[in-house]
Coordinates of C-alpha atoms in Angstrom, one line a residue:
Chain A
X1 CA -36.5 14.6 -14.3
X2 CA -35.3 11.2 -15.4
X3 CA -31.6 10.5 -14.6
X4 CA -29.6 7.4 -15.7
X5 CA -26.3 6.8 -13.9
X6 CA -23.9 4.5 -15.6
X7 CA -21.7 2.6 -13.1
X8 CA -19.0 0.0 -13.4
X9 CA -18.1 -2.9 -11.2
X10 CA -14.3 -3.0 -11.0
X11 CA -11.6 -5.2 -9.5
X12 CA -10.5 -3.8 -6.1
X13 CA -7.4 -1.6 -6.8
X14 CA -5.9 -2.7 -3.5
X15 CA -5.9 -6.4 -4.6
X16 CA -3.5 -8.1 -6.9
X17 CA -4.9 -7.5 -10.4
X18 CA -3.8 -9.4 -13.5
X19 CA -4.7 -10.9 -16.8
X20 CA -6.1 -14.2 -17.9
X21 CA -3.3 -16.1 -19.7
X22 CA -5.8 -17.5 -22.2
X23 CA -7.8 -14.7 -23.7
X24 CA -5.7 -11.9 -22.2
X25 CA -8.7 -10.1 -20.7
X26 CA -8.7 -8.9 -17.1
X27 CA -8.7 -11.8 -14.7
X28 CA -11.5 -11.2 -12.2
X29 CA -11.2 -14.6 -10.4
X30 CA -10.1 -14.3 -6.9
X31 CA -10.1 -10.5 -7.0
X32 CA -12.9 -8.9 -5.0
X33 CA -14.9 -6.4 -7.0
X34 CA -16.7 -3.2 -6.0
X35 CA -18.5 -0.2 -7.4
X36 CA -15.8 2.0 -9.0
X37 CA -15.0 4.7 -6.5
X38 CA -15.2 7.4 -9.1
X39 CA -18.8 6.3 -10.0
X40 CA -20.0 7.0 -6.5
X41 CA -19.6 10.7 -7.3
X42 CA -21.9 10.3 -10.2
X43 CA -24.5 8.5 -8.1
X44 CA -24.2 11.2 -5.5
X45 CA -24.7 13.9 -8.1
X46 CA -27.9 12.2 -9.2
X47 CA -29.2 11.8 -5.7
X48 CA -28.5 15.5 -4.9
X49 CA -30.6 16.5 -7.9
X50 CA -33.3 14.1 -6.7
X51 CA -33.1 15.6 -3.2
X52 CA -33.5 19.1 -4.6
X53 CA -36.6 18.3 -6.7
X54 CA -38.5 15.7 -8.5
X55 CA -36.2 13.2 -10.2
X56 CA -36.1 9.5 -10.8
X57 CA -32.6 7.9 -10.6
X58 CA -31.9 4.7 -12.4
X59 CA -28.5 3.0 -12.1
X60 CA -27.3 1.1 -15.1
X61 CA -24.4 -1.3 -15.4
X62 CA -22.9 -3.7 -18.0
X63 CA -21.0 -6.5 -16.5
X64 CA -20.8 -10.1 -15.2
X65 CA -23.2 -11.5 -12.6
X66 CA -21.2 -10.1 -9.7
X67 CA -21.7 -6.6 -11.1
X68 CA -25.1 -6.7 -9.4
X69 CA -23.1 -5.7 -6.3
X70 CA -22.3 -2.3 -7.8
X71 CA -26.0 -1.8 -8.4
X72 CA -26.9 -2.9 -4.9
X73 CA -24.5 -0.3 -3.4
X74 CA -26.0 2.4 -5.6
X75 CA -29.5 1.4 -4.6
X76 CA -28.5 1.5 -0.9
X77 CA -27.1 5.0 -1.4
X78 CA -30.6 6.0 -2.7
X79 CA -31.1 5.3 -6.4
X80 CA -34.6 4.3 -7.2
X81 CA -34.1 1.3 -9.6
X82 CA -31.4 -0.6 -11.4
X83 CA -30.8 -2.2 -14.7
X84 CA -28.1 -4.9 -15.2
X85 CA -27.1 -5.8 -18.8
X86 CA -25.9 -9.3 -18.4
X87 CA -24.9 -11.5 -21.3
X88 CA -22.0 -13.9 -21.7
X89 CA -21.4 -12.5 -25.2
X90 CA -20.3 -9.2 -23.7
X91 CA -17.2 -10.6 -22.1
X92 CA -14.0 -9.1 -23.5
X93 CA -15.7 -6.0 -25.0
X94 CA -13.6 -2.9 -25.4
X95 CA -14.8 0.6 -24.8
X96 CA -16.4 0.7 -28.2
X97 CA -18.5 -2.4 -27.5
X98 CA -19.3 -1.4 -24.0
X99 CA -20.5 2.1 -25.1
X100 CA -22.7 0.4 -27.7
X101 CA -24.5 -1.7 -25.1
X102 CA -24.8 1.3 -22.7
X103 CA -26.2 3.5 -25.4
X104 CA -28.8 0.9 -26.4
X105 CA -29.8 0.4 -22.7
X106 CA -30.2 4.2 -22.3
X107 CA -32.3 4.2 -25.5
X108 CA -34.5 1.4 -24.1
X109 CA -35.0 3.3 -20.8
X110 CA -35.7 6.4 -22.8
X111 CA -38.5 4.6 -24.7
X112 CA -40.2 4.0 -21.4
X113 CA -39.7 7.5 -20.1
X114 CA -37.5 10.1 -21.9
X115 CA -34.1 10.4 -20.2
X116 CA -33.0 14.0 -19.3
X117 CA -29.5 13.3 -18.0
X118 CA -27.0 10.5 -18.4
X119 CA -24.4 10.7 -15.6
X120 CA -21.0 9.0 -15.5
X121 CA -17.9 9.1 -13.4
X122 CA -14.8 10.7 -14.9
X123 CA -13.1 7.4 -15.4
X124 CA -13.2 3.8 -14.2
X125 CA -10.7 2.9 -11.6
X126 CA -9.5 -0.1 -13.6
X127 CA -9.2 0.8 -17.3
X128 CA -9.2 4.6 -16.5
X129 CA -9.7 5.5 -20.2
X130 CA -12.3 8.3 -19.7
X131 CA -13.7 7.7 -23.2
X132 CA -17.1 6.1 -22.4
X133 CA -18.9 9.4 -21.7
X134 CA -17.7 10.8 -25.0
X135 CA -18.6 7.6 -26.9
X136 CA -22.0 7.6 -25.3
X137 CA -22.7 11.2 -26.3
X138 CA -21.6 10.5 -29.8
X139 CA -23.8 7.4 -30.1
X140 CA -26.8 9.0 -28.5
X141 CA -26.3 12.2 -30.4
X142 CA -26.4 14.2 -27.2
X143 CA -24.3 17.1 -25.9
X144 CA -21.4 16.0 -23.8
X145 CA -20.5 18.0 -20.7
X146 CA -17.6 16.3 -19.0
X147 CA -15.2 16.4 -16.1
X148 CA -17.6 18.6 -14.1
X149 CA -16.2 19.7 -10.7
X150 CA -19.5 21.6 -10.1
X151 CA -22.9 20.8 -11.6
X152 CA -26.1 22.8 -11.8
X153 CA -29.3 21.7 -13.5
X154 CA -32.3 24.0 -14.1
X155 CA -34.6 25.2 -16.8
X156 CA -33.8 22.4 -19.1
X157 CA -30.1 23.4 -19.0
X158 CA -27.0 21.9 -17.4
X159 CA -24.2 24.1 -16.5
X160 CA -20.8 22.9 -15.2
X161 CA -17.4 24.1 -14.1
X162 CA -14.5 22.2 -15.5
X163 CA -10.9 22.6 -14.4
X164 CA -8.8 22.0 -17.4
X165 CA -5.0 21.8 -17.6
X166 CA -4.7 25.4 -18.8
X167 CA -8.0 27.0 -17.8
X168 CA -11.1 26.8 -15.8
X169 CA -14.2 26.7 -18.1
X170 CA -17.9 27.1 -17.6
X171 CA -19.8 25.0 -20.0
X172 CA -23.5 25.0 -20.8
X173 CA -25.8 22.6 -22.7
X174 CA -29.4 22.0 -23.0
X175 CA -30.9 18.7 -21.7
X176 CA -30.8 15.9 -22.5
X177 CA -27.1 15.6 -22.1
X178 CA -24.3 13.3 -21.0
X179 CA -22.4 14.6 -18.0
X180 CA -19.4 13.2 -16.2
X181 CA -18.3 14.4 -12.8
X182 CA -14.9 14.4 -11.1
X183 CA -14.2 13.5 -7.5
X184 CA -14.5 17.2 -6.7
X185 CA -18.2 17.4 -7.5
X186 CA -19.4 16.2 -4.1
X187 CA -18.9 14.0 -1.1
X188 CA -20.6 10.6 -1.8
X189 CA -23.0 9.5 1.0
X190 CA -22.7 6.3 2.9
X191 CA -25.7 4.0 2.7
X192 CA -27.8 4.4 5.9
X193 CA -29.4 1.4 7.7
X194 CA -32.7 2.6 6.3
X195 CA -31.2 2.8 2.8
X196 CA -29.8 -0.7 3.1
X197 CA -33.2 -2.1 4.1
X198 CA -35.0 -0.1 1.5
X199 CA -32.6 -1.3 -1.3
X200 CA -33.8 -4.9 -0.9
X201 CA -37.2 -4.0 -2.2
X202 CA -36.1 -1.9 -5.1
X203 CA -36.5 -3.3 -8.6
X204 CA -33.5 -4.6 -10.5
X205 CA -34.1 -5.5 -14.1
X206 CA -31.8 -7.8 -16.0
X207 CA -31.5 -7.4 -19.7
X208 CA -29.8 -9.5 -22.3
X209 CA -28.3 -8.3 -25.6
X210 CA -31.5 -9.7 -27.3
X211 CA -33.6 -7.5 -25.0
X212 CA -31.6 -4.5 -26.3
X213 CA -31.7 -5.6 -30.0
X214 CA -27.9 -5.7 -30.0
X215 CA -26.3 -8.4 -32.2
X216 CA -24.1 -10.6 -30.1
X217 CA -21.5 -10.5 -32.9
X218 CA -21.1 -6.7 -32.4
X219 CA -19.7 -7.0 -28.9
X220 CA -17.3 -9.1 -27.0
X221 CA -13.6 -10.0 -27.5
X222 CA -13.9 -11.1 -31.1
X223 CA -15.6 -7.8 -32.1
X224 CA -13.2 -5.5 -30.2
X225 CA -11.4 -3.0 -32.3
X226 CA -8.3 -3.4 -30.2
X227 CA -6.4 -6.5 -29.3
X228 CA -3.9 -7.2 -26.6
X229 CA -0.8 -8.9 -28.0
X230 CA 1.1 -9.5 -24.8
X231 CA 1.3 -8.5 -21.2
X232 CA 4.0 -8.8 -18.6
X233 CA 4.1 -8.0 -15.0
X234 CA 6.6 -5.3 -14.2
X235 CA 9.4 -6.6 -12.0
X236 CA 9.0 -5.3 -8.5
X237 CA 11.1 -2.3 -7.6
X238 CA 14.4 -3.1 -6.0
X239 CA 14.3 -1.8 -2.5
X240 CA 16.6 1.2 -2.4
X241 CA 18.7 2.8 0.3
X242 CA 17.0 4.1 3.4
X243 CA 18.9 6.3 5.8
X244 CA 17.9 7.9 9.1
X245 CA 18.3 11.6 9.5
X246 CA 21.0 12.5 11.9
X247 CA 21.1 16.1 11.2
X248 CA 22.4 15.6 7.7
X249 CA 19.4 14.0 6.0
X250 CA 18.9 16.8 3.5
X251 CA 22.6 16.8 2.5
X252 CA 22.6 13.0 2.0
X253 CA 19.4 13.2 0.0
X254 CA 21.0 15.8 -2.3
X255 CA 24.2 13.8 -2.6
X256 CA 22.1 11.0 -3.9
X257 CA 20.2 13.3 -6.3
X258 CA 23.5 14.7 -7.5
X259 CA 24.8 11.1 -8.2
X260 CA 21.7 10.5 -10.3
X261 CA 22.3 13.8 -12.1
X262 CA 19.2 15.6 -10.9
X263 CA 21.2 18.4 -9.4
Chain B
X1 CA 5.6 7.4 -46.3
X2 CA 2.3 7.4 -44.6
X3 CA 0.7 10.3 -42.9
X4 CA 0.3 10.5 -39.1
X5 CA -2.1 13.1 -37.9
X6 CA -1.0 14.8 -34.7
X7 CA -3.4 17.1 -32.9
X8 CA -1.4 20.1 -31.6
X9 CA -2.0 20.8 -27.9
X10 CA -1.3 24.5 -27.3
X11 CA -2.4 27.5 -25.3
X12 CA -2.8 30.5 -27.7
X13 CA -0.1 29.2 -29.9
X14 CA 2.3 28.1 -27.1
X15 CA 2.9 24.5 -28.0
X16 CA 2.9 22.1 -25.1
X17 CA 5.8 19.7 -24.6
X18 CA 3.3 16.8 -25.1
X19 CA 3.0 17.8 -28.7
X20 CA 6.8 17.8 -29.4
X21 CA 6.8 14.3 -27.8
X22 CA 4.0 13.3 -30.1
X23 CA 5.7 14.6 -33.2
X24 CA 8.9 12.7 -32.2
X25 CA 7.0 9.5 -31.7
X26 CA 4.9 10.0 -34.9
X27 CA 8.2 10.0 -36.9
X28 CA 8.7 6.3 -36.0
X29 CA 5.4 5.5 -37.8
X30 CA 5.4 7.9 -40.8
X31 CA 5.4 11.6 -41.6
X32 CA 3.8 13.8 -38.9
X33 CA 1.1 16.0 -40.2
X34 CA 0.2 18.6 -37.5
X35 CA -3.4 19.7 -37.0
X36 CA -3.4 23.2 -35.4
X37 CA -6.8 24.3 -34.2
X38 CA -7.5 27.8 -32.9
X39 CA -5.5 31.0 -32.9
X40 CA -1.8 31.8 -32.3
X41 CA -0.3 29.8 -35.1
X42 CA 2.5 32.4 -35.6
X43 CA 3.9 31.4 -32.3
X44 CA 3.6 27.7 -32.9
X45 CA 5.1 27.6 -36.4
X46 CA 8.8 27.3 -35.4
X47 CA 8.2 24.6 -32.8
X48 CA 6.1 22.5 -35.2
X49 CA 8.8 22.8 -37.9
X50 CA 11.6 22.1 -35.6
X51 CA 10.1 18.8 -34.5
X52 CA 9.4 17.6 -38.0
X53 CA 5.9 18.4 -39.0
X54 CA 5.8 17.8 -42.8
X55 CA 2.5 19.6 -43.1
X56 CA 0.3 21.8 -40.9
X57 CA -3.4 21.8 -41.3
X58 CA -4.5 25.2 -40.0
X59 CA -8.0 25.3 -38.7
X60 CA -8.8 28.7 -37.4
X61 CA -12.6 28.8 -37.3
X62 CA -13.7 30.1 -33.9
X63 CA -16.6 27.6 -33.6
X64 CA -13.9 24.9 -33.2
X65 CA -12.8 26.3 -29.9
X66 CA -16.0 27.9 -28.6
X67 CA -17.5 24.5 -27.9
X68 CA -16.5 21.5 -25.9
X69 CA -14.6 18.7 -27.7
X70 CA -17.2 17.7 -30.3
X71 CA -16.2 20.2 -33.0
X72 CA -12.5 19.1 -32.8
X73 CA -13.6 15.5 -33.1
X74 CA -15.6 16.4 -36.2
X75 CA -12.6 18.3 -37.7
X76 CA -10.3 15.4 -37.2
X77 CA -12.8 13.0 -38.6
X78 CA -13.1 15.1 -41.8
X79 CA -9.3 15.4 -42.2
X80 CA -9.0 11.7 -41.6
X81 CA -11.5 10.9 -44.3
X82 CA -9.7 13.1 -46.8
X83 CA -6.1 12.1 -45.9
X84 CA -6.5 8.5 -44.8
X85 CA -3.7 8.7 -42.2
X86 CA -2.0 5.6 -40.9
X87 CA -2.7 6.8 -37.3
X88 CA -4.1 9.7 -35.4
X89 CA -2.2 10.8 -32.2
X90 CA -3.4 13.0 -29.4
X91 CA -2.1 14.0 -26.0
X92 CA -3.5 11.9 -23.1
X93 CA -5.2 14.7 -21.2
X94 CA -8.9 15.0 -20.5
X95 CA -9.6 16.7 -23.8
X96 CA -7.4 14.4 -25.9
X97 CA -9.1 11.3 -24.6
X98 CA -12.6 12.6 -25.1
X99 CA -11.8 13.7 -28.7
X100 CA -10.3 10.2 -29.2
X101 CA -13.5 8.6 -27.9
X102 CA -15.8 10.5 -30.2
X103 CA -13.5 10.1 -33.1
X104 CA -13.4 6.3 -32.6
X105 CA -17.1 6.0 -33.0
X106 CA -17.2 8.4 -36.0
X107 CA -14.4 6.7 -37.9
X108 CA -15.3 3.1 -36.7
X109 CA -11.8 2.8 -35.4
X110 CA -10.2 1.3 -32.3
X111 CA -8.7 3.6 -29.7
X112 CA -5.9 3.1 -27.2
X113 CA -5.3 5.6 -24.4
X114 CA -2.4 6.4 -22.1
X115 CA 0.1 4.9 -24.6
X116 CA 3.7 5.2 -23.5
X117 CA 5.5 3.8 -26.6
X118 CA 4.6 3.2 -30.2
X119 CA 6.3 1.0 -32.9
X120 CA 5.3 0.1 -36.4
X121 CA 4.3 -3.5 -36.7
X122 CA 2.5 -5.7 -39.3
X123 CA 0.9 -2.9 -41.1
X124 CA -0.4 -1.4 -38.0
X125 CA 0.8 0.3 -34.8
X126 CA 1.9 -1.6 -31.7
X127 CA 1.3 0.5 -28.7
X128 CA 2.6 -0.1 -25.2
X129 CA 0.6 0.8 -22.1
X130 CA 1.3 0.6 -18.4
X131 CA -1.8 -0.7 -16.6
X132 CA -3.0 -1.5 -13.1
X133 CA -1.0 1.3 -11.5
X134 CA 2.0 0.4 -13.6
X135 CA 2.2 -3.2 -12.5
X136 CA 1.7 -4.5 -16.0
X137 CA 3.2 -3.6 -19.3
X138 CA 0.7 -4.4 -22.1
X139 CA 1.3 -4.4 -25.9
X140 CA -1.8 -3.8 -27.9
X141 CA -2.9 -3.1 -31.5
X142 CA -5.8 -1.4 -33.1
X143 CA -7.4 -4.0 -35.3
X144 CA -10.2 -2.0 -36.9
X145 CA -10.1 1.3 -38.7
X146 CA -7.5 4.0 -38.2
X147 CA -5.5 3.5 -35.0
X148 CA -6.3 6.4 -32.6
X149 CA -3.8 6.8 -29.9
X150 CA -3.6 9.1 -26.9
X151 CA -0.1 9.3 -25.6
X152 CA 0.9 10.0 -22.0
X153 CA 3.1 13.0 -21.2
X154 CA 6.9 12.2 -20.7
X155 CA 6.7 9.1 -22.9
X156 CA 9.4 10.3 -25.3
X157 CA 12.2 12.8 -25.3
X158 CA 11.5 15.4 -27.9
X159 CA 14.1 15.2 -30.6
X160 CA 14.3 18.0 -33.2
X161 CA 14.2 17.0 -36.9
X162 CA 13.8 20.3 -38.7
X163 CA 11.3 20.4 -41.6
X164 CA 9.7 23.0 -43.7
X165 CA 6.0 22.2 -43.3
X166 CA 3.5 22.9 -46.0
X167 CA 0.8 25.0 -44.5
X168 CA -2.8 24.4 -45.6
X169 CA -5.6 26.5 -44.3
X170 CA -8.5 24.2 -44.0
X171 CA -12.2 24.8 -43.4
X172 CA -14.2 22.1 -41.9
X173 CA -18.0 21.7 -41.4
X174 CA -19.1 22.0 -37.8
X175 CA -22.5 20.5 -37.3
X176 CA -25.2 22.0 -35.1
X177 CA -25.1 19.0 -32.8
X178 CA -21.4 19.6 -32.2
X179 CA -22.2 23.1 -31.0
X180 CA -24.5 21.7 -28.4
X181 CA -22.1 22.2 -25.5
X182 CA -21.0 25.8 -25.3
X183 CA -18.0 27.2 -23.4
X184 CA -19.6 30.3 -21.8
X185 CA -16.6 31.4 -19.8
X186 CA -12.9 30.5 -19.8
X187 CA -10.4 31.8 -17.2
X188 CA -6.8 30.8 -17.7
X189 CA -5.2 29.1 -14.7
X190 CA -2.9 31.3 -12.6
X191 CA 0.6 30.7 -13.7
X192 CA 2.9 29.6 -10.9
X193 CA 6.0 29.8 -13.1
X194 CA 6.7 26.1 -12.3
X195 CA 6.5 23.4 -14.9
X196 CA 3.1 21.8 -15.6
X197 CA 2.7 18.9 -13.1
X198 CA 1.9 16.2 -15.7
X199 CA 4.8 17.2 -17.9
X200 CA 7.5 18.0 -15.3
X201 CA 10.7 16.0 -15.2
X202 CA 10.9 16.5 -11.5
X203 CA 7.9 16.5 -9.1
X204 CA 8.2 17.2 -5.3
X205 CA 5.0 16.3 -3.5
X206 CA 3.7 16.9 0.0
X207 CA 1.2 15.0 2.1
X208 CA -0.3 14.8 5.5
X209 CA 3.1 15.2 7.1
X210 CA 3.4 18.7 5.8
X211 CA 0.9 19.7 8.4
X212 CA -0.5 23.0 7.1
X213 CA -1.0 25.1 4.0
X214 CA 1.7 27.5 5.1
X215 CA 4.2 24.6 5.5
X216 CA 3.8 23.8 1.8
X217 CA 6.4 26.5 1.4
X218 CA 9.1 24.0 2.2
X219 CA 7.9 21.7 -0.5
X220 CA 7.7 24.6 -3.0
X221 CA 11.2 25.7 -1.9
X222 CA 12.8 22.4 -2.8
X223 CA 10.7 22.1 -6.0
X224 CA 11.9 25.5 -7.1
X225 CA 15.6 24.7 -6.3
X226 CA 15.3 21.5 -8.4
X227 CA 13.3 23.2 -11.2
X228 CA 10.4 20.9 -10.6
X229 CA 6.6 21.0 -10.2
X230 CA 4.7 20.7 -6.9
X231 CA 2.3 17.9 -6.2
X232 CA 0.1 17.0 -3.3
X233 CA -1.5 13.9 -1.9
X234 CA -5.2 13.5 -1.5
X235 CA -4.9 13.9 2.3
X236 CA -3.2 17.3 1.8
X237 CA -5.8 18.4 -0.8
X238 CA -8.8 17.2 1.3
X239 CA -7.3 19.2 4.3
X240 CA -7.4 22.3 2.1
X241 CA -3.6 22.8 2.2
X242 CA -3.1 22.7 -1.6
X243 CA -5.5 23.0 -4.6
X244 CA -6.9 19.9 -6.2
X245 CA -5.3 20.7 -9.6
X246 CA -2.1 19.5 -8.0
X247 CA -3.4 16.2 -6.6
X248 CA -1.4 13.2 -7.6
X249 CA -3.2 9.9 -7.4
X250 CA -5.9 7.7 -8.8
X251 CA -8.5 10.5 -8.4
X252 CA -6.1 13.2 -9.3
X253 CA -3.3 13.4 -11.9
X254 CA -1.1 10.6 -13.0
X255 CA 2.6 11.7 -13.2
X256 CA 5.6 9.8 -14.6
X257 CA 8.6 12.1 -14.0
X258 CA 12.3 11.3 -14.0
X259 CA 12.3 12.0 -10.3
X260 CA 9.4 11.9 -7.9
X261 CA 10.1 13.1 -4.4
X262 CA 7.4 12.3 -1.8
X263 CA 7.6 14.2 1.4
X264 CA 5.3 13.4 4.3
X265 CA 3.3 11.0 2.2
X266 CA 2.6 7.5 3.6
X267 CA 1.9 5.9 0.2
X268 CA -1.7 4.8 0.2
X269 CA -2.5 2.6 -2.9
X270 CA -4.5 5.5 -4.5
X271 CA -1.4 7.7 -4.3
X272 CA 0.9 5.0 -5.6
X273 CA -1.4 4.5 -8.6
X274 CA -0.7 8.1 -9.6
X275 CA 3.1 8.0 -9.4
X276 CA 4.2 4.4 -9.6
X277 CA 5.8 4.7 -13.0
X278 CA 8.1 7.5 -12.0
X279 CA 11.7 6.6 -13.0
X280 CA 13.4 7.4 -9.7
X281 CA 11.5 7.8 -6.4
X282 CA 12.9 9.5 -3.3
X283 CA 11.1 9.6 0.0
X284 CA 11.2 11.7 3.1
X285 CA 9.0 10.5 6.0
X286 CA 9.4 10.3 9.7
X287 CA 7.5 7.0 9.9
X288 CA 10.0 4.2 8.9
X289 CA 7.0 1.9 8.5
X290 CA 5.4 4.1 5.8
X291 CA 4.6 1.9 2.8
X292 CA 6.0 4.4 0.4
X293 CA 9.6 3.4 1.5
X294 CA 9.0 0.1 -0.2
X295 CA 9.1 1.9 -3.6
X296 CA 11.9 4.3 -2.7
X297 CA 15.2 4.3 -4.6
X298 CA 16.4 6.5 -1.8
X299 CA 14.7 7.3 1.5
X300 CA 15.3 9.5 4.4
X301 CA 13.6 8.6 7.7
X302 CA 13.3 12.0 9.3
X303 CA 11.2 15.2 9.8
X304 CA 10.5 16.8 6.4
X305 CA 10.5 20.2 8.1
X306 CA 14.2 19.8 8.8
X307 CA 15.2 17.6 5.8
X308 CA 13.6 19.6 3.0
X309 CA 15.0 23.1 3.9
X310 CA 18.5 21.6 4.4
X311 CA 18.1 19.8 1.0
X312 CA 17.0 23.1 -0.6
X313 CA 20.0 24.9 0.8
X314 CA 22.4 22.1 -0.3
X315 CA 20.9 22.2 -3.9
X316 CA 21.4 25.9 -4.1
X317 CA 24.9 25.7 -2.7
X318 CA 25.8 23.1 -5.3
X319 CA 24.3 25.2 -8.1
X320 CA 26.6 28.0 -6.7

């Protein structure tokens, strides 16, 4: 089985994140980046399938030079090889542009060896739009089986459990398919020392837009179908009142809630 | 007036509050045209009319709901091609976002998710989003195609505007490829009788400080007294004290209620990302150094096992 895992390099959520005042894209300078936490579950899901049988796991990312770090982490966890789509023209792409580049990269990988499964995290931890798996499925003309909290693959079929707002669903599709997993799907492994050493020897290919046959004019900020007009930092919350419970903490809490008309 | 397509979010005809919010917001942009997919329309009719739907497209083919997402995206795409709406609005849940994603590619249109406000502007729609855990407010526009917007729950107060919608039974073509992902089993979630977490005006959440699954009863007690939903931090969920469906945070649900009451939650960044846009935040924690106090409008340093039951009693006393 040939599995491609799409991963994203994101600014660390614990750091101060902001926007570039010039082009109003996310300002990555001075903010440490890392493999999106939610993508670790997708990498783990792929590795579990590889552990259970014969599967090749390729991690794929679209992003700036630093994004190689996200690939490195995935290789250290156990992925077999990595592809980095790196091209200045991609800067500022929206989800539509990003999904185009990812889809073309999956196609190129598929031309070498047919892809059975495209795995994604449920959302990125920066934009958290959750639309990329759906867009990829639409572009690749593949079934989409998303938000899997349990995942089973066998006999050319993928079967998942999905916990929706109103119901729990079991969904089935035949392979190839695009699957996204939630943080309930598994417990991502930590890279072992052996894994870290082995990762150094694993192949990382770097592709440009030209390698994918994607027109540079179809991606990037200028080609985005959405535009940011303005952004403003929210004023920090005013520190409120803090009292210490002296046997009447519950009553004082409710007095405040009543004042605010919640009671 | 231009037509705004609104996908109705419902469970067997019971229209969810997110939809009445969508209809209310859509009226700022044009005339809301509701798209009702599935069965149970009889139940939904009054609600859609009350909140101003000028027209209801009724799509009752079972293949639209027997499969995951893709057929609904096809249906909306076909309606959009016929009706040329000024915008398409969906609720910002998992399904709404995915339909929006597929629709964006089909219609060659830009998509904005987790929108909290919309206003007409310059022949298009200006949408407001709260990003980076609510630290930034961003105003964006769709610059290509039909604006597709998914709107976060609790972004508007539903306001009635009674209408007499024209009902149009509509058949759409569902392609074989859209039937590729089949729902083979569907079991409705057990009803707790409490409001839906993402829609609730009041949320009471418990964390590590709750100490056990049984002790969540004190959190539930206060939630019930206040008429709110129950949430849990990742620590409490990982410990197995509360189901994941109630997890608030970056890898759980994002909530934005009028009141968020965090009990026994220290306030790790991942949790804050899920509740930071709550209007009022109240905190009970015995550790005065807990970072969540920095966000609190009102905080009590104390043991939640004493404070919460007393608060519950006090709420019930005041309610008489």
